[in-house]
Amino acid sequence: MNTFPKDFIWGTATSAYQIEGAASKDGKGPSIWDAFVTIPGKIKNAESGNVACDHYHRFKEDVQLMKKMGVNAYRFSISWSRIMPTGKDEINEKGIEFYSNLIDTLLVAGIEPWVTLYHWDLPLTLQLEEDGWLGKTISDRFADYANLCFERFGGRVTKWITLNEPWVAAMLGHGQGVFAPGRTSNTEPYLAAHHMILAHAKAVKLYREKYGFQNGKIGIANNCDWREPLTKSKQDQEAAVRALEFFLGWFADPVYKGDYPKSMRERLGKRLPKFTEQEHQLIKGSSDFFGLNHYTTMYASHDDGVTSEGNVYGNGGISEDQDVSLSLDPNWEYTTMNWAVVPWGCQKMLEWIAERYGNPDIYITENGCSYSDEVINGAVNDYKRVAFFKGYLTACKKAIDNGVKLRGYFAWSFMDNFEWASGYEKRFGMHYVNFKTLERIPKSSAEWYAETIANNGVLDN
Ligand code: GAL
């Protein structure tokens, strides 16, 4: 058996818009996702998160299911516009009450809440009136909102994640336009990202200065897929590093080193905003742990003729800025997102982070897979998902054995949910959700995870 360190955190994760539903209930204001889903053609089958898993009304049942799995932590996000309907000034006490009850229910069940402040659902008012992440006011708005969360939930909550995957919000939201707010540009992603980094850092400063007595920890969850050099050539090896720098280094370098990677500065010139001296100080060291969302791997090779057509893999970045071509191995196993299942990529990713960022405490804040699960005789045998988790957790263990300080793992996702532009067709959950009746059915993977947690390790068989 692959036994994990004894204080290893075994968790599971979700996000507000993907599961809560109750999109306009009890005073919640609209978010950019509430608006985005109404644009024809943006979401598969024109679906939305209006009802989603109806977690807003069923959270007690959900916490009981989590308890059954034996997780020690649950990562969820707060919908900003549920507690501040316009993103500023006015507070919606009904929204506060919902999260307060959820937190208390988790604590009673012995599950530690890990709270993400921003998982992409920006209050619509801030988008319309202040230009969202492109505007100058956003980082202070975010810090004010974070302050409200620390004030009301802090103490009971001691693990905070400022932003979820700013790469996605910047690239898919402001570059490719496939996620809210649906903008397409090759400059705006860099500006939006710049403001996200500042927003993160301001919230962290405030938390440390004003709420330090709560003895909590705060960090950011960045996403990155592994990039393996296609050949052993120096050019491809450099291309793979460059691809990682444009993906993860874009956000993690500022947080750990105080500035963007040199490769980005060189290639992007004026399109990459600059931090002032004061901002360098503010952002450097602004994370107590390294949050990583990791899903897949691709090959990278040097290519100075990359065009945006033909090279949009969704997880690739603005390829023409990087001079990197991405490719796949047809022999790999693929999920229904067409993401390759490559556990060794996860190990390499963790080791790369440890090496580049001074061996920080790392938490995998998301890892998982979508398969087209089916209920047969009341059960869902998702053996492919079990194999996925087994493979990735075994890779995690190898990284730990090699000295990586991986402290915890959050399986994405606790239950099937609204998978953004893919709607409900893609199922990532360890619990099956029937989106007509809203019934939840534990899949085989939930049972497997429970067993793994009980053993504090992955069984070999
Ligand atoms: C992440 C995201 C999650 C979930 C997952 C699977 O990028 O944070 O919300 O959708 O991917 O696609």
PDB file of N, CA and C in Angstrom, residues 250-347:
ATOM      1  N   TRP A 250       3.153  32.692 -14.977  1.00  0.00           N
ATOM      2  CA  TRP A 250       2.418  33.952 -15.136  1.00  0.00           C
ATOM      3  C   TRP A 250       1.850  34.409 -13.782  1.00  0.00           C
ATOM      4  N   PHE A 251       1.323  33.463 -13.019  1.00  0.00           N
ATOM      5  CA  PHE A 251       0.704  33.794 -11.734  1.00  0.00           C
ATOM      6  C   PHE A 251       1.583  33.443 -10.537  1.00  0.00           C
ATOM      7  N   ALA A 252       2.284  32.329 -10.632  1.00  0.00           N
ATOM      8  CA  ALA A 252       3.050  31.877  -9.469  1.00  0.00           C
ATOM      9  C   ALA A 252       4.363  32.648  -9.314  1.00  0.00           C
ATOM     10  N   ASP A 253       4.982  33.073 -10.414  1.00  0.00           N
ATOM     11  CA  ASP A 253       6.216  33.850 -10.295  1.00  0.00           C
ATOM     12  C   ASP A 253       5.989  35.165  -9.540  1.00  0.00           C
ATOM     13  N   PRO A 254       4.965  35.944  -9.891  1.00  0.00           N
ATOM     14  CA  PRO A 254       4.711  37.147  -9.093  1.00  0.00           C
ATOM     15  C   PRO A 254       4.543  36.832  -7.603  1.00  0.00           C
ATOM     16  N   VAL A 255       3.757  35.788  -7.310  1.00  0.00           N
ATOM     17  CA  VAL A 255       3.463  35.468  -5.911  1.00  0.00           C
ATOM     18  C   VAL A 255       4.711  34.974  -5.157  1.00  0.00           C
ATOM     19  N   TYR A 256       5.571  34.218  -5.826  1.00  0.00           N
ATOM     20  CA  TYR A 256       6.746  33.663  -5.134  1.00  0.00           C
ATOM     21  C   TYR A 256       8.028  34.455  -5.379  1.00  0.00           C
ATOM     22  N   LYS A 257       8.095  35.148  -6.538  1.00  0.00           N
ATOM     23  CA  LYS A 257       9.345  35.847  -6.865  1.00  0.00           C
ATOM     24  C   LYS A 257       9.155  37.356  -7.034  1.00  0.00           C
ATOM     25  N   GLY A 258       7.918  37.801  -7.080  1.00  0.00           N
ATOM     26  CA  GLY A 258       7.658  39.241  -7.151  1.00  0.00           C
ATOM     27  C   GLY A 258       7.453  39.802  -8.549  1.00  0.00           C
ATOM     28  N   ASP A 259       7.650  38.982  -9.594  1.00  0.00           N
ATOM     29  CA  ASP A 259       7.431  39.517 -10.954  1.00  0.00           C
ATOM     30  C   ASP A 259       7.128  38.404 -11.958  1.00  0.00           C
ATOM     31  N   TYR A 260       6.680  38.814 -13.141  1.00  0.00           N
ATOM     32  CA  TYR A 260       6.391  37.859 -14.213  1.00  0.00           C
ATOM     33  C   TYR A 260       7.683  37.200 -14.710  1.00  0.00           C
ATOM     34  N   PRO A 261       7.561  36.012 -15.305  1.00  0.00           N
ATOM     35  CA  PRO A 261       8.746  35.358 -15.877  1.00  0.00           C
ATOM     36  C   PRO A 261       9.371  36.219 -16.986  1.00  0.00           C
ATOM     37  N   LYS A 262      10.682  36.114 -17.088  1.00  0.00           N
ATOM     38  CA  LYS A 262      11.432  36.876 -18.097  1.00  0.00           C
ATOM     39  C   LYS A 262      10.936  36.544 -19.515  1.00  0.00           C
ATOM     40  N   SER A 263      10.639  35.265 -19.740  1.00  0.00           N
ATOM     41  CA  SER A 263      10.196  34.853 -21.083  1.00  0.00           C
ATOM     42  C   SER A 263       8.926  35.606 -21.497  1.00  0.00           C
ATOM     43  N   MET A 264       8.079  35.901 -20.533  1.00  0.00           N
ATOM     44  CA  MET A 264       6.839  36.628 -20.859  1.00  0.00           C
ATOM     45  C   MET A 264       7.156  38.087 -21.142  1.00  0.00           C
ATOM     46  N   ARG A 265       7.972  38.657 -20.288  1.00  0.00           N
ATOM     47  CA  ARG A 265       8.381  40.058 -20.458  1.00  0.00           C
ATOM     48  C   ARG A 265       8.995  40.249 -21.853  1.00  0.00           C
ATOM     49  N   GLU A 266       9.903  39.354 -22.218  1.00  0.00           N
ATOM     50  CA  GLU A 266      10.597  39.469 -23.513  1.00  0.00           C
ATOM     51  C   GLU A 266       9.638  39.372 -24.700  1.00  0.00           C
ATOM     52  N   ARG A 267       8.727  38.432 -24.607  1.00  0.00           N
ATOM     53  CA  ARG A 267       7.871  38.177 -25.766  1.00  0.00           C
ATOM     54  C   ARG A 267       6.651  39.086 -25.856  1.00  0.00           C
ATOM     55  N   LEU A 268       6.194  39.570 -24.715  1.00  0.00           N
ATOM     56  CA  LEU A 268       4.940  40.332 -24.742  1.00  0.00           C
ATOM     57  C   LEU A 268       5.159  41.835 -24.781  1.00  0.00           C
ATOM     58  N   GLY A 269       6.348  42.269 -24.410  1.00  0.00           N
ATOM     59  CA  GLY A 269       6.640  43.710 -24.429  1.00  0.00           C
ATOM     60  C   GLY A 269       5.592  44.501 -23.682  1.00  0.00           C
ATOM     61  N   LYS A 270       5.064  45.504 -24.348  1.00  0.00           N
ATOM     62  CA  LYS A 270       4.125  46.446 -23.697  1.00  0.00           C
ATOM     63  C   LYS A 270       2.789  45.815 -23.332  1.00  0.00           C
ATOM     64  N   ARG A 271       2.486  44.673 -23.951  1.00  0.00           N
ATOM     65  CA  ARG A 271       1.191  44.058 -23.630  1.00  0.00           C
ATOM     66  C   ARG A 271       1.156  43.508 -22.212  1.00  0.00           C
ATOM     67  N   LEU A 272       2.336  43.306 -21.626  1.00  0.00           N
ATOM     68  CA  LEU A 272       2.373  42.785 -20.252  1.00  0.00           C
ATOM     69  C   LEU A 272       2.535  43.969 -19.290  1.00  0.00           C
ATOM     70  N   PRO A 273       1.514  44.214 -18.460  1.00  0.00           N
ATOM     71  CA  PRO A 273       1.602  45.362 -17.545  1.00  0.00           C
ATOM     72  C   PRO A 273       2.766  45.200 -16.559  1.00  0.00           C
ATOM     73  N   LYS A 274       3.178  46.313 -15.977  1.00  0.00           N
ATOM     74  CA  LYS A 274       4.287  46.278 -15.013  1.00  0.00           C
ATOM     75  C   LYS A 274       3.772  46.522 -13.597  1.00  0.00           C
ATOM     76  N   PHE A 275       4.453  45.893 -12.649  1.00  0.00           N
ATOM     77  CA  PHE A 275       4.151  46.184 -11.243  1.00  0.00           C
ATOM     78  C   PHE A 275       5.040  47.339 -10.787  1.00  0.00           C
ATOM     79  N   THR A 276       4.503  48.214  -9.953  1.00  0.00           N
ATOM     80  CA  THR A 276       5.337  49.251  -9.358  1.00  0.00           C
ATOM     81  C   THR A 276       6.196  48.610  -8.269  1.00  0.00           C
ATOM     82  N   GLU A 277       7.184  49.356  -7.786  1.00  0.00           N
ATOM     83  CA  GLU A 277       8.055  48.837  -6.738  1.00  0.00           C
ATOM     84  C   GLU A 277       7.227  48.418  -5.516  1.00  0.00           C
ATOM     85  N   GLN A 278       6.275  49.248  -5.184  1.00  0.00           N
ATOM     86  CA  GLN A 278       5.412  48.960  -4.035  1.00  0.00           C
ATOM     87  C   GLN A 278       4.598  47.681  -4.260  1.00  0.00           C
ATOM     88  N   GLU A 279       4.144  47.511  -5.487  1.00  0.00           N
ATOM     89  CA  GLU A 279       3.360  46.314  -5.806  1.00  0.00           C
ATOM     90  C   GLU A 279       4.219  45.041  -5.763  1.00  0.00           C
ATOM     91  N   HIS A 280       5.478  45.166  -6.190  1.00  0.00           N
ATOM     92  CA  HIS A 280       6.390  44.025  -6.076  1.00  0.00           C
ATOM     93  C   HIS A 280       6.429  43.533  -4.627  1.00  0.00           C
ATOM     94  N   GLN A 281       6.560  44.462  -3.723  1.00  0.00           N
ATOM     95  CA  GLN A 281       6.643  44.129  -2.295  1.00  0.00           C
ATOM     96  C   GLN A 281       5.336  43.486  -1.827  1.00  0.00           C
ATOM     97  N   LEU A 282       4.251  44.038  -2.332  1.00  0.00           N
ATOM     98  CA  LEU A 282       2.931  43.562  -1.925  1.00  0.00           C
ATOM     99  C   LEU A 282       2.684  42.113  -2.357  1.00  0.00           C
ATOM    100  N   ILE A 283       3.091  41.800  -3.579  1.00  0.00           N
ATOM    101  CA  ILE A 283       2.743  40.469  -4.101  1.00  0.00           C
ATOM    102  C   ILE A 283       3.726  39.378  -3.696  1.00  0.00           C
ATOM    103  N   LYS A 284       4.994  39.755  -3.535  1.00  0.00           N
ATOM    104  CA  LYS A 284       5.996  38.732  -3.237  1.00  0.00           C
ATOM    105  C   LYS A 284       5.733  38.097  -1.870  1.00  0.00           C
ATOM    106  N   GLY A 285       5.599  36.794  -1.869  1.00  0.00           N
ATOM    107  CA  GLY A 285       5.363  36.087  -0.607  1.00  0.00           C
ATOM    108  C   GLY A 285       3.898  36.094  -0.186  1.00  0.00           C
ATOM    109  N   SER A 286       2.991  36.400  -1.132  1.00  0.00           N
ATOM    110  CA  SER A 286       1.582  36.536  -0.751  1.00  0.00           C
ATOM    111  C   SER A 286       0.813  35.215  -0.764  1.00  0.00           C
ATOM    112  N   SER A 287       1.465  34.119  -0.413  1.00  0.00           N
ATOM    113  CA  SER A 287       0.732  32.857  -0.339  1.00  0.00           C
ATOM    114  C   SER A 287       1.346  31.976   0.738  1.00  0.00           C
ATOM    115  N   ASP A 288       0.502  31.434   1.602  1.00  0.00           N
ATOM    116  CA  ASP A 288       1.014  30.554   2.666  1.00  0.00           C
ATOM    117  C   ASP A 288       1.195  29.125   2.182  1.00  0.00           C
ATOM    118  N   PHE A 289       0.607  28.812   1.030  1.00  0.00           N
ATOM    119  CA  PHE A 289       0.741  27.458   0.461  1.00  0.00           C
ATOM    120  C   PHE A 289       0.525  27.555  -1.037  1.00  0.00           C
ATOM    121  N   PHE A 290       0.940  26.537  -1.736  1.00  0.00           N
ATOM    122  CA  PHE A 290       0.804  26.522  -3.201  1.00  0.00           C
ATOM    123  C   PHE A 290      -0.415  25.672  -3.570  1.00  0.00           C
ATOM    124  N   GLY A 291      -1.456  26.312  -4.058  1.00  0.00           N
ATOM    125  CA  GLY A 291      -2.648  25.564  -4.492  1.00  0.00           C
ATOM    126  C   GLY A 291      -2.514  25.239  -5.975  1.00  0.00           C
ATOM    127  N   LEU A 292      -2.688  23.979  -6.312  1.00  0.00           N
ATOM    128  CA  LEU A 292      -2.553  23.563  -7.717  1.00  0.00           C
ATOM    129  C   LEU A 292      -3.779  22.782  -8.171  1.00  0.00           C
ATOM    130  N   ASN A 293      -4.386  23.248  -9.258  1.00  0.00           N
ATOM    131  CA  ASN A 293      -5.421  22.460  -9.925  1.00  0.00           C
ATOM    132  C   ASN A 293      -4.740  21.819 -11.127  1.00  0.00           C
ATOM    133  N   HIS A 294      -4.784  20.507 -11.178  1.00  0.00           N
ATOM    134  CA  HIS A 294      -4.057  19.822 -12.256  1.00  0.00           C
ATOM    135  C   HIS A 294      -4.928  18.750 -12.898  1.00  0.00           C
ATOM    136  N   TYR A 295      -4.975  18.740 -14.225  1.00  0.00           N
ATOM    137  CA  TYR A 295      -5.841  17.783 -14.908  1.00  0.00           C
ATOM    138  C   TYR A 295      -5.168  16.912 -15.951  1.00  0.00           C
ATOM    139  N   THR A 296      -4.197  17.475 -16.690  1.00  0.00           N
ATOM    140  CA  THR A 296      -3.712  16.684 -17.819  1.00  0.00           C
ATOM    141  C   THR A 296      -2.315  17.111 -18.286  1.00  0.00           C
ATOM    142  N   THR A 297      -1.878  16.525 -19.388  1.00  0.00           N
ATOM    143  CA  THR A 297      -0.523  16.722 -19.917  1.00  0.00           C
ATOM    144  C   THR A 297      -0.565  16.847 -21.432  1.00  0.00           C
ATOM    145  N   MET A 298       0.348  17.646 -21.965  1.00  0.00           N
ATOM    146  CA  MET A 298       0.520  17.698 -23.429  1.00  0.00           C
ATOM    147  C   MET A 298       2.008  17.787 -23.750  1.00  0.00           C
ATOM    148  N   TYR A 299       2.361  17.411 -24.966  1.00  0.00           N
ATOM    149  CA  TYR A 299       3.730  17.620 -25.432  1.00  0.00           C
ATOM    150  C   TYR A 299       3.879  19.051 -25.932  1.00  0.00           C
ATOM    151  N   ALA A 300       5.072  19.592 -25.735  1.00  0.00           N
ATOM    152  CA  ALA A 300       5.361  20.942 -26.218  1.00  0.00           C
ATOM    153  C   ALA A 300       6.583  20.897 -27.116  1.00  0.00           C
ATOM    154  N   SER A 301       6.519  21.645 -28.219  1.00  0.00           N
ATOM    155  CA  SER A 301       7.705  21.747 -29.069  1.00  0.00           C
ATOM    156  C   SER A 301       7.859  23.177 -29.561  1.00  0.00           C
ATOM    157  N   HIS A 302       9.090  23.513 -29.906  1.00  0.00           N
ATOM    158  CA  HIS A 302       9.356  24.867 -30.379  1.00  0.00           C
ATOM    159  C   HIS A 302       8.738  25.059 -31.756  1.00  0.00           C
ATOM    160  N   ASP A 303       8.107  26.201 -31.955  1.00  0.00           N
ATOM    161  CA  ASP A 303       7.470  26.467 -33.243  1.00  0.00           C
ATOM    162  C   ASP A 303       7.305  27.973 -33.360  1.00  0.00           C
ATOM    163  N   ASP A 304       8.077  28.606 -34.247  1.00  0.00           N
ATOM    164  CA  ASP A 304       7.892  30.059 -34.303  1.00  0.00           C
ATOM    165  C   ASP A 304       6.895  30.504 -35.350  1.00  0.00           C
ATOM    166  N   GLY A 305       6.161  29.533 -35.900  1.00  0.00           N
ATOM    167  CA  GLY A 305       5.127  29.940 -36.852  1.00  0.00           C
ATOM    168  C   GLY A 305       3.733  29.635 -36.335  1.00  0.00           C
ATOM    169  N   VAL A 306       3.569  29.638 -35.013  1.00  0.00           N
ATOM    170  CA  VAL A 306       2.269  29.247 -34.455  1.00  0.00           C
ATOM    171  C   VAL A 306       1.216  30.314 -34.726  1.00  0.00           C
ATOM    172  N   THR A 307       0.067  29.882 -35.181  1.00  0.00           N
ATOM    173  CA  THR A 307      -1.044  30.825 -35.351  1.00  0.00           C
ATOM    174  C   THR A 307      -2.148  30.427 -34.387  1.00  0.00           C
ATOM    175  N   SER A 308      -3.043  31.325 -34.113  1.00  0.00           N
ATOM    176  CA  SER A 308      -4.075  31.005 -33.120  1.00  0.00           C
ATOM    177  C   SER A 308      -5.037  29.950 -33.668  1.00  0.00           C
ATOM    178  N   GLU A 309      -5.276  29.970 -34.993  1.00  0.00           N
ATOM    179  CA  GLU A 309      -6.123  28.913 -35.570  1.00  0.00           C
ATOM    180  C   GLU A 309      -5.384  27.590 -35.324  1.00  0.00           C
ATOM    181  N   GLY A 310      -5.954  26.520 -35.423  1.00  0.00           N
ATOM    182  CA  GLY A 310      -5.231  25.256 -35.348  1.00  0.00           C
ATOM    183  C   GLY A 310      -4.515  25.011 -34.029  1.00  0.00           C
ATOM    184  N   ASN A 311      -4.487  25.999 -33.145  1.00  0.00           N
ATOM    185  CA  ASN A 311      -3.705  25.767 -31.940  1.00  0.00           C
ATOM    186  C   ASN A 311      -4.450  26.082 -30.654  1.00  0.00           C
ATOM    187  N   VAL A 312      -5.740  26.160 -30.768  1.00  0.00           N
ATOM    188  CA  VAL A 312      -6.501  26.468 -29.558  1.00  0.00           C
ATOM    189  C   VAL A 312      -6.961  25.164 -28.914  1.00  0.00           C
ATOM    190  N   TYR A 313      -6.216  24.739 -27.922  1.00  0.00           N
ATOM    191  CA  TYR A 313      -6.560  23.496 -27.244  1.00  0.00           C
ATOM    192  C   TYR A 313      -7.360  23.777 -25.981  1.00  0.00           C
ATOM    193  N   GLY A 314      -7.666  25.050 -25.741  1.00  0.00           N
ATOM    194  CA  GLY A 314      -8.405  25.370 -24.529  1.00  0.00           C
ATOM    195  C   GLY A 314      -7.506  25.453 -23.322  1.00  0.00           C
ATOM    196  N   ASN A 315      -6.597  24.556 -23.189  1.00  0.00           N
ATOM    197  CA  ASN A 315      -5.701  24.614 -22.041  1.00  0.00           C
ATOM    198  C   ASN A 315      -4.299  25.058 -22.455  1.00  0.00           C
ATOM    199  N   GLY A 316      -4.164  25.640 -23.636  1.00  0.00           N
ATOM    200  CA  GLY A 316      -2.836  25.914 -24.160  1.00  0.00           C
ATOM    201  C   GLY A 316      -2.286  27.298 -23.944  1.00  0.00           C
ATOM    202  N   GLY A 317      -3.130  28.308 -23.845  1.00  0.00           N
ATOM    203  CA  GLY A 317      -2.618  29.662 -23.738  1.00  0.00           C
ATOM    204  C   GLY A 317      -2.635  30.326 -25.095  1.00  0.00           C
ATOM    205  N   ILE A 318      -2.249  31.585 -25.161  1.00  0.00           N
ATOM    206  CA  ILE A 318      -2.179  32.266 -26.446  1.00  0.00           C
ATOM    207  C   ILE A 318      -0.902  31.769 -27.110  1.00  0.00           C
ATOM    208  N   SER A 319      -1.041  30.718 -27.879  1.00  0.00           N
ATOM    209  CA  SER A 319       0.114  29.970 -28.346  1.00  0.00           C
ATOM    210  C   SER A 319       1.093  30.804 -29.149  1.00  0.00           C
ATOM    211  N   GLU A 320       0.543  31.722 -29.969  1.00  0.00           N
ATOM    212  CA  GLU A 320       1.460  32.474 -30.822  1.00  0.00           C
ATOM    213  C   GLU A 320       2.395  33.387 -30.022  1.00  0.00           C
ATOM    214  N   ASP A 321       2.023  33.730 -28.803  1.00  0.00           N
ATOM    215  CA  ASP A 321       2.911  34.531 -27.959  1.00  0.00           C
ATOM    216  C   ASP A 321       4.065  33.701 -27.409  1.00  0.00           C
ATOM    217  N   GLN A 322       3.888  32.396 -27.425  1.00  0.00           N
ATOM    218  CA  GLN A 322       4.866  31.526 -26.766  1.00  0.00           C
ATOM    219  C   GLN A 322       5.828  30.862 -27.739  1.00  0.00           C
ATOM    220  N   ASP A 323       5.446  30.797 -29.019  1.00  0.00           N
ATOM    221  CA  ASP A 323       6.197  30.014 -30.013  1.00  0.00           C
ATOM    222  C   ASP A 323       6.282  28.550 -29.590  1.00  0.00           C
ATOM    223  N   VAL A 324       5.159  28.048 -29.136  1.00  0.00           N
ATOM    224  CA  VAL A 324       5.108  26.654 -28.700  1.00  0.00           C
ATOM    225  C   VAL A 324       3.953  25.955 -29.407  1.00  0.00           C
ATOM    226  N   SER A 325       4.216  24.778 -29.916  1.00  0.00           N
ATOM    227  CA  SER A 325       3.152  23.938 -30.451  1.00  0.00           C
ATOM    228  C   SER A 325       2.857  22.835 -29.453  1.00  0.00           C
ATOM    229  N   LEU A 326       1.578  22.552 -29.269  1.00  0.00           N
ATOM    230  CA  LEU A 326       1.207  21.500 -28.314  1.00  0.00           C
ATOM    231  C   LEU A 326       0.674  20.296 -29.072  1.00  0.00           C
ATOM    232  N   SER A 327       0.976  19.111 -28.568  1.00  0.00           N
ATOM    233  CA  SER A 327       0.453  17.914 -29.229  1.00  0.00           C
ATOM    234  C   SER A 327       0.186  16.815 -28.211  1.00  0.00           C
ATOM    235  N   LEU A 328      -0.459  15.759 -28.699  1.00  0.00           N
ATOM    236  CA  LEU A 328      -0.898  14.675 -27.822  1.00  0.00           C
ATOM    237  C   LEU A 328      -0.409  13.335 -28.348  1.00  0.00           C
ATOM    238  N   ASP A 329      -0.432  12.356 -27.485  1.00  0.00           N
ATOM    239  CA  ASP A 329      -0.089  11.000 -27.904  1.00  0.00           C
ATOM    240  C   ASP A 329      -1.396  10.210 -28.037  1.00  0.00           C
ATOM    241  N   PRO A 330      -1.723   9.756 -29.243  1.00  0.00           N
ATOM    242  CA  PRO A 330      -2.994   9.044 -29.420  1.00  0.00           C
ATOM    243  C   PRO A 330      -3.095   7.760 -28.595  1.00  0.00           C
ATOM    244  N   ASN A 331      -1.964   7.282 -28.104  1.00  0.00           N
ATOM    245  CA  ASN A 331      -2.010   6.061 -27.286  1.00  0.00           C
ATOM    246  C   ASN A 331      -2.421   6.321 -25.838  1.00  0.00           C
ATOM    247  N   TRP A 332      -2.448   7.588 -25.449  1.00  0.00           N
ATOM    248  CA  TRP A 332      -2.888   7.878 -24.096  1.00  0.00           C
ATOM    249  C   TRP A 332      -4.382   7.572 -23.971  1.00  0.00           C
ATOM    250  N   GLU A 333      -4.809   7.384 -22.744  1.00  0.00           N
ATOM    251  CA  GLU A 333      -6.237   7.215 -22.444  1.00  0.00           C
ATOM    252  C   GLU A 333      -6.846   8.628 -22.361  1.00  0.00           C
ATOM    253  N   TYR A 334      -8.077   8.803 -22.843  1.00  0.00           N
ATOM    254  CA  TYR A 334      -8.705  10.131 -22.810  1.00  0.00           C
ATOM    255  C   TYR A 334     -10.028  10.127 -22.056  1.00  0.00           C
ATOM    256  N   THR A 335     -10.301  11.249 -21.367  1.00  0.00           N
ATOM    257  CA  THR A 335     -11.589  11.402 -20.690  1.00  0.00           C
ATOM    258  C   THR A 335     -12.566  12.016 -21.682  1.00  0.00           C
ATOM    259  N   THR A 336     -13.819  12.221 -21.274  1.00  0.00           N
ATOM    260  CA  THR A 336     -14.786  12.802 -22.219  1.00  0.00           C
ATOM    261  C   THR A 336     -14.562  14.305 -22.417  1.00  0.00           C
ATOM    262  N   MET A 337     -13.643  14.920 -21.679  1.00  0.00           N
ATOM    263  CA  MET A 337     -13.228  16.297 -21.991  1.00  0.00           C
ATOM    264  C   MET A 337     -12.136  16.256 -23.067  1.00  0.00           C
ATOM    265  N   ASN A 338     -11.760  15.046 -23.473  1.00  0.00           N
ATOM    266  CA  ASN A 338     -10.593  14.840 -24.358  1.00  0.00           C
ATOM    267  C   ASN A 338      -9.293  15.233 -23.681  1.00  0.00           C
ATOM    268  N   TRP A 339      -9.281  15.155 -22.385  1.00  0.00           N
ATOM    269  CA  TRP A 339      -8.045  15.415 -21.650  1.00  0.00           C
ATOM    270  C   TRP A 339      -7.349  14.071 -21.428  1.00  0.00           C
ATOM    271  N   ALA A 340      -6.052  14.041 -21.697  1.00  0.00           N
ATOM    272  CA  ALA A 340      -5.302  12.797 -21.583  1.00  0.00           C
ATOM    273  C   ALA A 340      -5.059  12.425 -20.113  1.00  0.00           C
ATOM    274  N   VAL A 341      -5.101  11.138 -19.847  1.00  0.00           N
ATOM    275  CA  VAL A 341      -4.836  10.632 -18.492  1.00  0.00           C
ATOM    276  C   VAL A 341      -3.357  10.269 -18.414  1.00  0.00           C
ATOM    277  N   VAL A 342      -2.581  11.118 -17.744  1.00  0.00           N
ATOM    278  CA  VAL A 342      -1.117  10.938 -17.724  1.00  0.00           C
ATOM    279  C   VAL A 342      -0.581  11.162 -16.312  1.00  0.00           C
ATOM    280  N   PRO A 343      -0.701  10.172 -15.444  1.00  0.00           N
ATOM    281  CA  PRO A 343      -0.290  10.370 -14.045  1.00  0.00           C
ATOM    282  C   PRO A 343       1.160  10.845 -13.884  1.00  0.00           C
ATOM    283  N   TRP A 344       2.078  10.351 -14.720  1.00  0.00           N
ATOM    284  CA  TRP A 344       3.472  10.778 -14.544  1.00  0.00           C
ATOM    285  C   TRP A 344       3.642  12.266 -14.766  1.00  0.00           C
ATOM    286  N   GLY A 345       2.728  12.861 -15.552  1.00  0.00           N
ATOM    287  CA  GLY A 345       2.766  14.314 -15.763  1.00  0.00           C
ATOM    288  C   GLY A 345       2.490  15.051 -14.456  1.00  0.00           C
ATOM    289  N   CYS A 346       1.633  14.471 -13.644  1.00  0.00           N
ATOM    290  CA  CYS A 346       1.296  15.075 -12.350  1.00  0.00           C
ATOM    291  C   CYS A 346       2.512  15.061 -11.429  1.00  0.00           C
ATOM    292  N   GLN A 347       3.200  13.941 -11.409  1.00  0.00           N
ATOM    293  CA  GLN A 347       4.417  13.846 -10.592  1.00  0.00           C
ATOM    294  C   GLN A 347       5.451  14.888 -11.037  1.00  0.00           C
TER     295      GLN A 347
END
